[in-house]
Amino acid sequence: MVSFDGSEALNAYVSDSDDPCFNDFISMNSENISKWSFKYGKTAEELYSMWRQRFVLSLKCKGKLENVKTSKHFDKKMWEPISELAAKLHQTKKSFQLSYLDGLLATAKPMDEILREINADSSSSSQPSQASEQQLPSEQEPVSPPEQQRVVHENFNELELEGKLHFIAYKKFTGKSLTAHESGILDSVSSDGSMKGALLYLAAQQLKLNNMSTLDVAIVKSCLSRVVNFVNPNIRDVILATVDNEVKTRLLTMETRPLAKLEPEVEAYMHEIFLVAERDDTDAVLTMIQERKLTCIKNKERASQMYLVLCCLERVVENFGLWSSDEKESEITFYRRAASILDLVFKDTDILLNDGESGSMTSKSEIETNKVLFMAHDTSAAFARKIDLLFKCKESSTKVELASNEWKRSYVSNNAKISQQSKNLRVNASILNNLKRFGIAETMSMDWIGNSGYLYSLLWLPDEEVYVATCLSDELHMPVKNVLLRDMEETMTAFLALKTLLVENARIIKPAIYRISRKRKMNSIASSTVASSSATSLPSTSSTPSTPSAPSTLSAQPLFIDEANPVFIFFSPRSNRYKKQRLIDESSDEEEELD
């Protein structure tokens, strides 16, 4: 983040305030705002836009985006006096400069007379002097601010390269032509040997294309969000073909979290059930399931993995008669059938399943931030991205988002699948952006197309400052008949892995919420200056990772790495999103929405 007059005061206010408010900062520093801003020569509206951009960027850097909604509207009574004082200061400075120049010219005349006395040829000596007198005012004339600073990117030069690429991408995706300067920025981007630099380079290369496919757009949006998408094989190939050998080696040798297998007893009994199911005898399958459930109940083992798996299998088998033969059910039908299993998986946990196209508030904060920083003239309302299933941590009135999951009906185009994947990755990146303040570095999510889906991990790499998305299982399936019941083994393995991680994250979040709330209450009256080694340590856990190589999601410290270079998650404001024309082919009968 580039420094400017007043940047230290602004960042100190945001850091020290428990509830930073834009109007409060402006009211406290109204006279200083004029002093810090008079050199720009801006109108009241332009000053408001400039300082609101700076304020929101500071919120982003300090991890306080929950306050981004403050003062979204221009307050004429507040900003006109600031603008008037800034104009007076600007005029005073200009008058002082002109007076200073007049003084210089006044002292130049006697010197000229001395030179004429020394020089025998008075005519030859006077002409250069006159030329000097003519040039001096023009050389010292104050330069007015460039006209381009009066449009949306008046703070363009205060953005790092990553922020400039975001602005250029927003401009291109809204159909506006790029300036020669902006095109030159794209041409100048090069990879610096880091994963982050490779992503920015790839985004710049794609933005130079005249005609961009859905895949190209998805690549730009994920790269600008610092997401290495290794879930999609096509995007994975593009990334590997673009990065240098050193980055490629680091990407290919990264360890991923292996899925823990089911308990041996559970796995063995499932295989027995599958053998019976292959004979297409539903009654026999249900008999085996219910008899073993009864045994678990008698032995008070309703909390066991065996009982949970049996309940899920029973629900799947009971749903066999509800499916149509052509798999043309609606999106909500496919979701409801899968959600009925997930309800059982997450029963008696601190995880809330929030469905019904609920909005992701973390994505809304990112969208509002992007609108202020990169589309300042767009004053339309920002809306949260609608999510089919949002996992949240239940804790009194505070529900922290943990993961976003999406469903599509069976028959959709490949472009719709790519767009859904891109959106879900970026929503989860915004969620993980927020979870990093609790020391959480990983989340898991699912994408479904009809009855089939995949589970992926989204992991933050602090050393590389990027997110890496890797597919953990591409064999999730909701069986519709007995002969397919065997697919539930992989599906249940994935569901339990998802449950394990989200429950673990919720366990970290709950006490952290209490600590944050308590700290805010005490900050105004007491603050310790003695560091405590145990103050930020997390309680140890008795659970053991399934393998030593599994990446850890625990950290004793929040994972904000570089306040000067925060992660911006790319979302197009709703007012600038558009619907592509209906595709006329056998693979899709619905409109595709480009996020």
Coordinates of C-alpha atoms in Angstrom, one line a residue:
M1 CA 0.0 0.0 0.0
V2 CA 1.6 3.3 -1.2
S3 CA 1.9 6.0 1.5
F4 CA 0.2 9.4 1.1
D5 CA -0.3 12.5 3.2
G6 CA -2.4 11.3 6.1
S7 CA -1.8 7.6 5.6
E8 CA -0.2 7.1 9.0
A9 CA -3.1 8.8 10.8
L10 CA -5.7 6.7 8.8
N11 CA -4.0 3.4 9.5
A12 CA -3.5 4.2 13.1
Y13 CA -7.2 5.0 13.5
V14 CA -8.3 1.8 11.8
S15 CA -5.8 -0.3 13.9
D16 CA -6.7 1.2 17.2
S17 CA -10.4 1.5 16.8
D18 CA -12.6 -1.5 17.8
D19 CA -15.3 -0.2 15.5
P20 CA -13.7 2.1 12.9
C21 CA -16.2 4.3 11.1
F22 CA -15.4 6.4 8.0
N23 CA -17.5 9.5 9.0
D24 CA -16.0 9.4 12.5
F25 CA -12.4 9.5 11.0
I26 CA -13.4 12.4 8.7
S27 CA -15.1 14.4 11.4
M28 CA -12.0 14.0 13.7
N29 CA -9.6 15.1 10.9
S30 CA -11.7 17.4 8.7
E31 CA -9.2 20.2 8.8
N32 CA -6.3 17.8 8.2
I33 CA -8.1 16.2 5.3
S34 CA -8.1 19.6 3.6
K35 CA -4.4 20.0 4.3
W36 CA -3.6 16.5 3.1
S37 CA -5.7 16.8 -0.1
F38 CA -5.4 20.4 -1.4
K39 CA -2.7 19.5 -3.9
Y40 CA -5.0 17.3 -5.8
G41 CA -7.5 20.1 -6.8
K42 CA -10.5 17.8 -6.5
T43 CA -14.2 18.5 -6.0
A44 CA -16.1 17.5 -2.8
E45 CA -17.4 14.3 -4.4
E46 CA -14.0 13.4 -5.7
L47 CA -12.4 13.9 -2.3
Y48 CA -15.1 11.8 -0.7
S49 CA -14.4 9.0 -3.3
M50 CA -10.6 9.2 -2.8
W51 CA -10.7 9.1 1.0
R52 CA -13.4 6.4 1.1
Q53 CA -11.2 4.2 -1.2
R54 CA -8.2 4.8 1.2
F55 CA -10.4 4.0 4.2
V56 CA -11.7 0.7 2.8
L57 CA -8.2 -0.3 1.7
S58 CA -7.0 0.3 5.2
L59 CA -9.9 -1.8 6.6
K60 CA -8.9 -4.6 4.2
C61 CA -5.3 -4.5 5.2
K62 CA -6.2 -4.6 8.9
G63 CA -8.8 -7.4 8.6
K64 CA -11.8 -5.3 9.6
L65 CA -14.0 -5.6 6.5
E66 CA -17.1 -5.9 8.7
N67 CA -17.0 -2.1 8.9
V68 CA -16.8 -1.6 5.1
K69 CA -20.5 -0.7 5.0
T70 CA -20.1 2.5 7.0
S71 CA -20.8 5.8 5.1
K72 CA -21.6 4.5 1.7
H73 CA -23.3 7.8 0.6
F74 CA -21.8 11.2 0.0
D75 CA -22.5 13.7 2.8
K76 CA -22.6 17.1 1.1
K77 CA -22.7 19.0 4.4
M78 CA -19.5 17.2 5.6
W79 CA -17.5 17.3 2.4
E80 CA -18.2 20.8 0.9
P81 CA -16.4 22.7 3.8
I82 CA -13.5 20.3 3.4
S83 CA -13.4 20.9 -0.3
E84 CA -13.7 24.7 0.1
L85 CA -10.8 24.8 2.6
A86 CA -8.7 22.6 0.3
A87 CA -9.4 25.0 -2.6
K88 CA -8.4 28.0 -0.5
L89 CA -5.2 26.2 0.6
H90 CA -4.5 25.3 -3.1
Q91 CA -5.1 29.0 -4.2
T92 CA -2.9 30.3 -1.3
K93 CA -0.1 28.0 -2.4
K94 CA -0.5 29.0 -6.0
S95 CA -0.4 32.7 -5.0
F96 CA 2.7 32.2 -2.9
Q97 CA 4.4 30.4 -5.8
L98 CA 3.5 33.3 -8.2
S99 CA 4.8 35.8 -5.6
Y100 CA 8.0 33.9 -5.3
L101 CA 8.4 33.8 -9.1
D102 CA 7.9 37.6 -9.2
G103 CA 10.6 38.0 -6.6
L104 CA 13.0 36.0 -8.7
L105 CA 12.2 38.1 -11.8
A106 CA 12.7 41.3 -9.8
T107 CA 16.2 40.1 -8.7
A108 CA 17.1 39.0 -12.2
K109 CA 16.9 42.6 -13.6
P110 CA 19.9 44.1 -11.7
M111 CA 21.9 41.1 -12.4
D112 CA 21.3 41.6 -16.1
E113 CA 22.6 45.2 -15.8
I114 CA 25.8 43.9 -14.2
L115 CA 26.2 41.4 -17.0
R116 CA 25.8 44.1 -19.6
E117 CA 28.5 46.2 -18.0
I118 CA 30.9 43.3 -18.1
N119 CA 30.0 42.2 -21.6
A120 CA 31.0 44.6 -24.3
D121 CA 28.3 43.4 -26.7
S122 CA 25.2 44.5 -24.9
S123 CA 22.8 43.3 -27.6
S124 CA 24.1 39.8 -27.5
S125 CA 23.9 39.6 -23.8
S126 CA 20.4 41.0 -23.5
Q127 CA 18.7 38.5 -25.8
P128 CA 19.6 35.4 -23.8
S129 CA 18.4 37.2 -20.7
Q130 CA 15.1 38.0 -22.2
A131 CA 14.8 34.3 -23.3
S132 CA 15.5 33.3 -19.7
E133 CA 12.9 35.7 -18.4
Q134 CA 10.3 34.1 -20.7
Q135 CA 11.2 30.5 -19.9
L136 CA 11.3 30.9 -16.1
P137 CA 7.6 31.3 -15.4
S138 CA 6.6 28.5 -17.6
E139 CA 9.1 26.2 -16.0
Q140 CA 7.9 27.0 -12.5
E141 CA 4.2 27.1 -13.2
P142 CA 2.4 24.7 -10.9
V143 CA 1.2 21.6 -12.7
S144 CA -2.5 20.8 -12.3
P145 CA -3.5 17.2 -11.6
P146 CA -3.8 15.0 -14.6
E147 CA -7.4 14.8 -15.9
Q148 CA -7.4 11.0 -15.6
Q149 CA -7.2 11.4 -11.8
R150 CA -10.7 12.9 -11.8
V151 CA -12.3 9.6 -12.9
V152 CA -12.7 6.3 -11.0
H153 CA -9.0 5.6 -10.7
E154 CA -8.0 8.8 -9.0
N155 CA -6.1 6.6 -6.5
F156 CA -4.8 4.3 -9.3
N157 CA -1.1 5.2 -8.5
E158 CA -1.7 4.3 -4.9
L159 CA -2.5 0.7 -5.8
E160 CA 0.1 -2.0 -6.0
L161 CA 0.3 -4.0 -9.3
E162 CA -2.3 -6.5 -8.0
G163 CA -4.9 -3.8 -7.4
K164 CA -4.2 -2.2 -10.8
L165 CA -4.9 -5.6 -12.5
H166 CA -8.2 -5.8 -10.5
F167 CA -9.2 -2.4 -11.8
I168 CA -8.2 -3.3 -15.4
A169 CA -10.2 -6.6 -15.2
Y170 CA -13.3 -4.9 -13.9
K171 CA -13.0 -2.3 -16.7
K172 CA -12.6 -5.0 -19.4
F173 CA -15.4 -7.2 -18.1
T174 CA -17.8 -4.3 -18.2
G175 CA -17.1 -3.7 -21.8
K176 CA -15.0 -0.6 -21.5
S177 CA -11.9 -0.1 -23.7
L178 CA -8.5 0.0 -21.9
T179 CA -6.2 3.0 -22.2
A180 CA -2.8 2.8 -23.7
H181 CA -1.3 3.1 -20.2
E182 CA -3.5 0.2 -18.9
S183 CA -2.5 -1.9 -21.8
G184 CA 1.1 -1.1 -21.2
I185 CA 0.7 -2.3 -17.6
L186 CA -0.5 -5.7 -18.9
D187 CA 2.5 -5.9 -21.2
S188 CA 4.9 -5.0 -18.4
V189 CA 3.8 -7.8 -16.0
S190 CA 6.3 -10.6 -15.7
S191 CA 6.6 -13.6 -13.4
D192 CA 9.0 -13.0 -10.5
G193 CA 9.5 -16.7 -9.6
S194 CA 6.8 -16.8 -6.9
M195 CA 3.4 -18.5 -7.1
K196 CA 1.7 -15.2 -6.5
G197 CA 3.7 -13.5 -9.3
A198 CA 2.9 -16.4 -11.7
L199 CA -0.8 -16.0 -11.0
L200 CA -0.7 -12.2 -11.7
Y201 CA 1.4 -12.8 -14.9
L202 CA -1.2 -15.4 -16.1
A203 CA -4.1 -13.1 -15.4
A204 CA -2.4 -10.3 -17.3
Q205 CA -1.8 -12.6 -20.3
Q206 CA -5.5 -13.6 -20.4
L207 CA -6.6 -10.0 -20.1
K208 CA -4.8 -9.1 -23.3
L209 CA -7.0 -11.5 -25.2
N210 CA -9.6 -9.7 -27.4
N211 CA -12.2 -12.6 -27.2
M212 CA -12.2 -14.4 -23.9
S213 CA -13.9 -17.8 -23.4
T214 CA -15.6 -18.8 -20.2
L215 CA -12.5 -20.7 -19.3
D216 CA -10.3 -17.6 -19.9
V217 CA -12.6 -15.5 -17.7
A218 CA -12.5 -18.2 -14.9
I219 CA -8.7 -18.2 -15.1
V220 CA -8.5 -14.4 -14.7
K221 CA -10.9 -14.4 -11.8
S222 CA -9.2 -17.2 -9.9
C223 CA -5.7 -15.9 -10.6
L224 CA -6.6 -12.4 -9.4
S225 CA -8.1 -14.0 -6.3
R226 CA -4.7 -15.8 -5.8
V227 CA -6.4 -19.2 -6.2
V228 CA -4.3 -21.9 -7.8
N229 CA -7.1 -24.0 -9.4
F230 CA -5.7 -27.6 -9.5
V231 CA -9.3 -29.0 -9.4
N232 CA -10.0 -28.2 -13.0
P233 CA -7.6 -30.2 -15.3
N234 CA -7.8 -27.7 -18.1
I235 CA -7.0 -24.8 -15.8
R236 CA -4.3 -26.9 -14.2
D237 CA -2.7 -27.5 -17.6
V238 CA -2.7 -23.8 -18.4
I239 CA -1.1 -22.9 -15.1
L240 CA 1.6 -25.5 -15.5
A241 CA 2.3 -24.4 -19.1
T242 CA 2.7 -20.7 -18.0
V243 CA 4.8 -20.9 -14.8
D244 CA 8.5 -21.3 -14.8
N245 CA 10.1 -24.6 -13.8
E246 CA 10.8 -23.7 -10.2
V247 CA 7.2 -22.8 -9.5
K248 CA 6.0 -25.8 -11.4
T249 CA 8.2 -28.1 -9.3
R250 CA 6.8 -26.6 -6.1
L251 CA 3.2 -27.0 -7.3
L252 CA 3.7 -30.6 -8.3
T253 CA 5.4 -31.6 -5.1
M254 CA 2.9 -30.1 -2.7
E255 CA 1.4 -32.6 -0.3
T256 CA -2.4 -32.8 -0.1
R257 CA -4.5 -34.0 2.8
P258 CA -5.4 -37.7 2.3
L259 CA -8.9 -38.8 3.2
A260 CA -9.1 -41.0 6.3
K261 CA -10.6 -44.4 5.5
L262 CA -13.7 -45.7 7.2
E263 CA -13.3 -47.8 10.3
P264 CA -12.5 -51.4 9.3
E265 CA -15.6 -52.8 10.9
V266 CA -17.8 -50.3 9.2
E267 CA -16.1 -50.9 5.8
A268 CA -16.4 -54.6 6.1
Y269 CA -20.2 -54.5 6.9
M270 CA -20.8 -52.0 4.1
H271 CA -19.2 -54.6 1.7
E272 CA -21.6 -57.2 2.9
I273 CA -24.6 -54.9 2.3
F274 CA -23.3 -54.1 -1.2
L275 CA -23.2 -57.8 -2.1
V276 CA -26.8 -58.1 -1.2
A277 CA -27.7 -54.9 -3.0
E278 CA -26.2 -56.2 -6.2
R279 CA -28.9 -58.9 -6.2
D280 CA -31.4 -56.0 -6.3
D281 CA -33.1 -57.1 -3.2
T282 CA -34.1 -53.8 -1.4
D283 CA -36.0 -55.6 1.4
A284 CA -32.9 -57.7 2.2
V285 CA -30.7 -54.6 2.2
L286 CA -33.0 -52.7 4.6
T287 CA -33.2 -55.8 6.8
M288 CA -29.4 -55.9 7.2
I289 CA -29.2 -52.2 7.9
Q290 CA -32.0 -52.1 10.5
E291 CA -30.9 -55.2 12.3
R292 CA -27.4 -53.8 12.7
K293 CA -28.9 -50.4 13.8
L294 CA -30.9 -52.2 16.5
T295 CA -27.7 -53.8 17.7
C296 CA -26.0 -50.4 18.0
I297 CA -29.0 -49.0 19.9
K298 CA -29.0 -51.8 22.4
N299 CA -25.2 -51.3 22.9
K300 CA -25.7 -47.6 23.3
E301 CA -23.6 -46.9 20.2
R302 CA -25.8 -44.4 18.4
A303 CA -22.8 -42.0 18.4
S304 CA -20.6 -44.5 16.6
Q305 CA -19.5 -44.3 13.0
M306 CA -21.3 -47.6 12.3
Y307 CA -24.6 -46.2 13.3
L308 CA -24.2 -43.0 11.3
V309 CA -23.2 -44.8 8.2
L310 CA -26.2 -47.2 8.5
C311 CA -28.6 -44.3 8.9
C312 CA -27.2 -42.7 5.8
L313 CA -27.4 -45.9 3.8
E314 CA -31.0 -46.4 4.9
R315 CA -32.0 -42.9 3.8
V316 CA -30.4 -43.5 0.4
V317 CA -32.1 -46.8 -0.1
E318 CA -35.5 -45.4 0.9
N319 CA -35.1 -42.7 -1.7
F320 CA -34.6 -45.2 -4.6
G321 CA -38.3 -45.0 -5.6
L322 CA -38.3 -41.2 -5.8
W323 CA -35.9 -40.8 -8.7
S324 CA -37.0 -40.4 -12.3
S325 CA -35.4 -42.6 -15.0
D326 CA -34.1 -39.7 -17.1
E327 CA -32.4 -37.8 -14.3
K328 CA -34.2 -34.5 -15.2
E329 CA -35.1 -33.5 -11.7
S330 CA -34.7 -29.9 -10.8
E331 CA -31.6 -28.5 -9.1
I332 CA -33.4 -28.2 -5.7
T333 CA -34.5 -31.9 -5.9
F334 CA -30.9 -33.0 -6.4
Y335 CA -29.9 -30.8 -3.5
R336 CA -32.6 -32.0 -1.1
R337 CA -31.7 -35.6 -1.6
A338 CA -28.0 -35.0 -0.8
A339 CA -28.8 -32.6 2.0
S340 CA -31.0 -35.2 3.7
I341 CA -27.8 -37.3 4.1
L342 CA -25.7 -34.3 5.2
D343 CA -28.3 -33.5 7.9
L344 CA -27.5 -36.9 9.4
V345 CA -23.7 -36.5 9.1
F346 CA -23.7 -33.1 10.9
K347 CA -26.3 -34.0 13.5
D348 CA -25.2 -33.1 17.1
T349 CA -22.3 -30.9 15.9
D350 CA -21.7 -27.2 16.1
I351 CA -22.2 -26.9 12.3
L352 CA -25.2 -25.2 10.9
L353 CA -26.4 -26.2 7.5
N354 CA -27.8 -22.9 6.0
D355 CA -29.6 -23.6 2.7
G356 CA -32.3 -22.1 0.5
E357 CA -30.0 -19.8 -1.7
S358 CA -28.7 -18.1 1.4
G359 CA -26.2 -15.2 0.9
S360 CA -22.6 -15.4 1.9
M361 CA -21.8 -12.3 4.0
T362 CA -18.1 -12.7 3.6
S363 CA -18.5 -12.5 -0.2
K364 CA -20.7 -9.4 0.3
S365 CA -17.9 -7.7 2.3
E366 CA -15.4 -8.5 -0.5
I367 CA -17.9 -7.2 -3.2
E368 CA -18.4 -4.0 -1.3
T369 CA -14.7 -3.5 -0.9
N370 CA -14.1 -4.1 -4.6
K371 CA -16.8 -1.6 -5.6
V372 CA -15.2 1.1 -3.5
L373 CA -11.7 0.4 -4.6
F374 CA -12.1 -0.5 -8.3
M375 CA -15.5 0.8 -9.3
A376 CA -16.0 4.0 -7.3
H377 CA -18.6 5.5 -9.6
D378 CA -20.9 2.5 -9.2
T379 CA -23.2 3.5 -6.4
S380 CA -25.6 0.6 -6.8
A381 CA -26.2 -1.8 -3.8
A382 CA -23.9 -4.8 -3.4
F383 CA -25.5 -8.2 -2.9
A384 CA -24.1 -11.3 -1.3
R385 CA -23.5 -14.3 -3.6
K386 CA -26.4 -16.8 -3.3
I387 CA -25.2 -20.2 -2.0
D388 CA -27.1 -23.5 -2.2
L389 CA -25.6 -24.8 1.0
L390 CA -23.5 -22.7 3.4
F391 CA -21.8 -24.4 6.4
K392 CA -21.6 -22.1 9.4
C393 CA -20.3 -22.4 13.0
K394 CA -23.1 -22.0 15.5
E395 CA -22.2 -19.6 18.3
S396 CA -25.0 -17.5 19.8
S397 CA -25.8 -14.6 17.5
T398 CA -22.5 -14.9 15.6
K399 CA -22.5 -17.5 12.8
V400 CA -19.1 -17.7 11.1
E401 CA -19.1 -19.1 7.6
L402 CA -17.0 -22.2 7.1
A403 CA -17.6 -23.5 3.6
S404 CA -19.8 -22.9 0.5
N405 CA -21.2 -25.7 -1.6
E406 CA -23.1 -25.6 -4.9
W407 CA -25.5 -27.8 -6.9
K408 CA -26.5 -27.8 -10.6
R409 CA -29.0 -30.0 -12.4
S410 CA -27.7 -32.9 -14.5
Y411 CA -28.0 -31.4 -17.9
V412 CA -26.1 -28.1 -18.0
S413 CA -23.4 -27.0 -20.4
N414 CA -19.7 -27.2 -19.7
N415 CA -19.6 -23.4 -19.4
A416 CA -22.1 -23.5 -16.6
K417 CA -20.0 -26.0 -14.8
I418 CA -16.9 -23.9 -15.2
S419 CA -18.7 -20.8 -14.0
Q420 CA -20.1 -22.6 -10.9
Q421 CA -16.7 -23.9 -10.0
S422 CA -15.1 -20.5 -10.4
K423 CA -17.7 -18.8 -8.3
N424 CA -17.6 -21.5 -5.5
L425 CA -13.8 -21.4 -5.4
R426 CA -13.8 -17.6 -4.9
V427 CA -16.6 -17.6 -2.3
N428 CA -14.6 -20.2 -0.3
A429 CA -11.5 -18.0 -0.8
S430 CA -13.4 -15.1 0.7
I431 CA -14.6 -17.3 3.6
L432 CA -11.0 -18.5 4.2
N433 CA -9.8 -14.9 4.1
N434 CA -12.0 -14.3 7.1
L435 CA -11.1 -17.6 8.8
K436 CA -7.4 -16.7 8.7
R437 CA -8.0 -14.3 11.6
F438 CA -8.8 -17.3 13.8
G439 CA -5.6 -19.1 12.6
I440 CA -7.4 -21.4 10.2
A441 CA -5.6 -22.2 6.9
E442 CA -7.9 -24.8 5.3
T443 CA -11.5 -25.5 4.4
M444 CA -13.2 -28.1 2.3
S445 CA -16.1 -27.8 -0.1
M446 CA -18.3 -29.7 -2.6
D447 CA -19.6 -29.1 -6.1
W448 CA -22.4 -31.2 -7.5
I449 CA -23.8 -31.7 -11.0
G450 CA -27.0 -33.7 -10.6
N451 CA -26.2 -36.8 -8.5
S452 CA -22.4 -36.6 -9.0
G453 CA -20.0 -34.4 -7.2
Y454 CA -16.5 -33.8 -6.0
L455 CA -14.8 -32.7 -2.8
Y456 CA -11.9 -30.3 -2.8
S457 CA -9.6 -28.7 -0.3
L458 CA -8.8 -25.0 -0.3
L459 CA -5.5 -24.4 1.5
W460 CA -3.7 -21.1 2.3
L461 CA 0.0 -21.3 1.9
P462 CA 1.5 -18.5 4.0
D463 CA 5.0 -18.7 2.5
E464 CA 3.6 -18.3 -1.0
E465 CA 0.7 -16.1 -0.1
V466 CA -1.7 -18.0 -2.4
Y467 CA -4.6 -20.4 -2.0
V468 CA -4.3 -23.9 -3.6
A469 CA -7.4 -25.8 -4.5
T470 CA -6.9 -29.6 -5.0
C471 CA -9.5 -32.3 -5.7
L472 CA -9.7 -34.8 -2.8
S473 CA -12.3 -37.0 -4.4
D474 CA -14.2 -36.9 -7.7
E475 CA -16.3 -40.0 -7.0
L476 CA -19.1 -38.5 -4.9
H477 CA -22.4 -40.0 -6.0
M478 CA -26.0 -40.3 -4.7
P479 CA -27.1 -43.8 -5.8
V480 CA -30.5 -44.1 -7.4
K481 CA -30.7 -47.9 -7.5
N482 CA -29.3 -50.9 -5.6
V483 CA -26.6 -51.8 -8.1
L484 CA -25.0 -48.3 -7.5
L485 CA -25.2 -48.5 -3.7
R486 CA -21.4 -49.4 -3.6
D487 CA -20.7 -45.8 -4.6
M488 CA -21.7 -44.7 -1.1
E489 CA -18.4 -46.0 0.3
E490 CA -16.4 -43.2 -1.3
T491 CA -19.2 -40.7 -0.7
M492 CA -19.4 -41.4 3.0
T493 CA -15.6 -41.3 3.2
A494 CA -15.7 -37.8 1.7
F495 CA -18.6 -36.7 3.9
L496 CA -16.8 -37.8 7.1
A497 CA -13.6 -36.0 6.0
L498 CA -15.6 -32.8 5.4
K499 CA -17.2 -33.2 8.8
T500 CA -13.9 -33.8 10.6
L501 CA -12.3 -30.6 9.2
L502 CA -15.3 -28.3 9.7
V503 CA -15.9 -29.5 13.3
E504 CA -12.2 -29.0 14.0
N505 CA -12.4 -25.5 12.6
A506 CA -15.5 -24.7 14.6
R507 CA -13.7 -25.9 17.8
I508 CA -11.0 -23.3 17.2
I509 CA -13.5 -20.5 16.3
K510 CA -15.8 -20.8 19.3
P511 CA -13.4 -19.8 22.0
A512 CA -11.8 -17.2 19.7
I513 CA -15.1 -15.4 19.3
Y514 CA -15.4 -15.1 23.1
R515 CA -11.8 -13.8 23.3
I516 CA -12.4 -11.2 20.7
S517 CA -15.6 -10.0 22.3
R518 CA -14.0 -9.8 25.7
K519 CA -11.0 -7.9 24.3
R520 CA -13.2 -5.3 22.7
K521 CA -15.0 -4.8 26.0
M522 CA -11.8 -4.2 27.9
N523 CA -9.8 -2.2 25.3
S524 CA -11.4 1.1 26.2
I525 CA -10.5 0.9 29.9
A526 CA -7.5 -1.4 30.2
S527 CA -4.6 -2.6 28.1
S528 CA -1.7 -4.8 29.2
T529 CA 1.8 -3.9 28.1
V530 CA 3.3 -7.1 29.3
A531 CA 3.5 -9.9 26.6
S532 CA 2.2 -13.3 27.8
S533 CA 3.5 -16.4 26.1
S534 CA 0.3 -18.2 26.8
A535 CA -2.1 -15.5 25.7
T536 CA -2.3 -16.6 22.1
S537 CA -1.6 -20.3 22.5
L538 CA -4.4 -22.7 21.4
P539 CA -5.4 -25.6 23.6
S540 CA -3.9 -28.9 22.6
T541 CA -6.1 -31.5 21.0
S542 CA -6.1 -35.2 21.8
S543 CA -6.9 -36.1 18.2
T544 CA -4.1 -37.4 16.0
P545 CA -3.9 -36.6 12.2
S546 CA -4.6 -39.6 10.0
T547 CA -1.1 -39.4 8.6
P548 CA 1.9 -37.4 9.5
S549 CA 2.0 -35.6 6.1
A550 CA -1.5 -34.1 6.5
P551 CA -1.3 -30.3 6.4
S552 CA -2.1 -28.7 9.7
T553 CA -4.9 -26.1 9.9
L554 CA -3.9 -25.0 13.4
S555 CA -1.9 -21.9 14.1
A556 CA -1.2 -19.9 17.3
Q557 CA -1.3 -16.7 15.4
P558 CA -3.7 -15.1 12.9
L559 CA -2.5 -15.8 9.4
F560 CA -2.6 -12.2 7.9
I561 CA 0.8 -12.2 6.3
D562 CA 1.4 -8.8 4.6
E563 CA -0.8 -5.8 5.5
A564 CA 0.7 -3.9 2.6
N565 CA -0.6 -6.6 0.1
P566 CA -3.9 -8.0 1.2
V567 CA -5.7 -10.6 -0.9
F568 CA -8.5 -9.2 -3.0
I569 CA -11.2 -11.8 -4.1
F570 CA -12.5 -11.0 -7.5
F571 CA -16.3 -10.6 -7.7
S572 CA -18.2 -8.6 -10.3
P573 CA -20.8 -6.3 -8.7
R574 CA -24.3 -7.5 -9.4
S575 CA -25.1 -4.3 -11.4
N576 CA -22.2 -5.3 -13.8
R577 CA -23.0 -9.0 -14.2
Y578 CA -24.8 -10.1 -17.3
K579 CA -26.4 -13.2 -18.7
K580 CA -25.1 -14.8 -21.8
Q581 CA -27.5 -15.7 -24.5
R582 CA -29.3 -19.0 -24.2
L583 CA -27.2 -21.8 -25.6
I584 CA -29.1 -23.9 -28.2
D585 CA -27.7 -27.4 -27.8
E586 CA -28.7 -30.7 -26.3
S587 CA -26.4 -30.2 -23.2
S588 CA -28.1 -27.1 -21.8
D589 CA -31.6 -25.7 -21.6
E590 CA -30.9 -22.8 -19.3
E591 CA -29.2 -19.5 -19.3
E592 CA -25.7 -19.3 -18.0
E593 CA -24.9 -16.5 -15.6
L594 CA -21.4 -15.1 -15.7
D595 CA -20.3 -14.0 -12.2

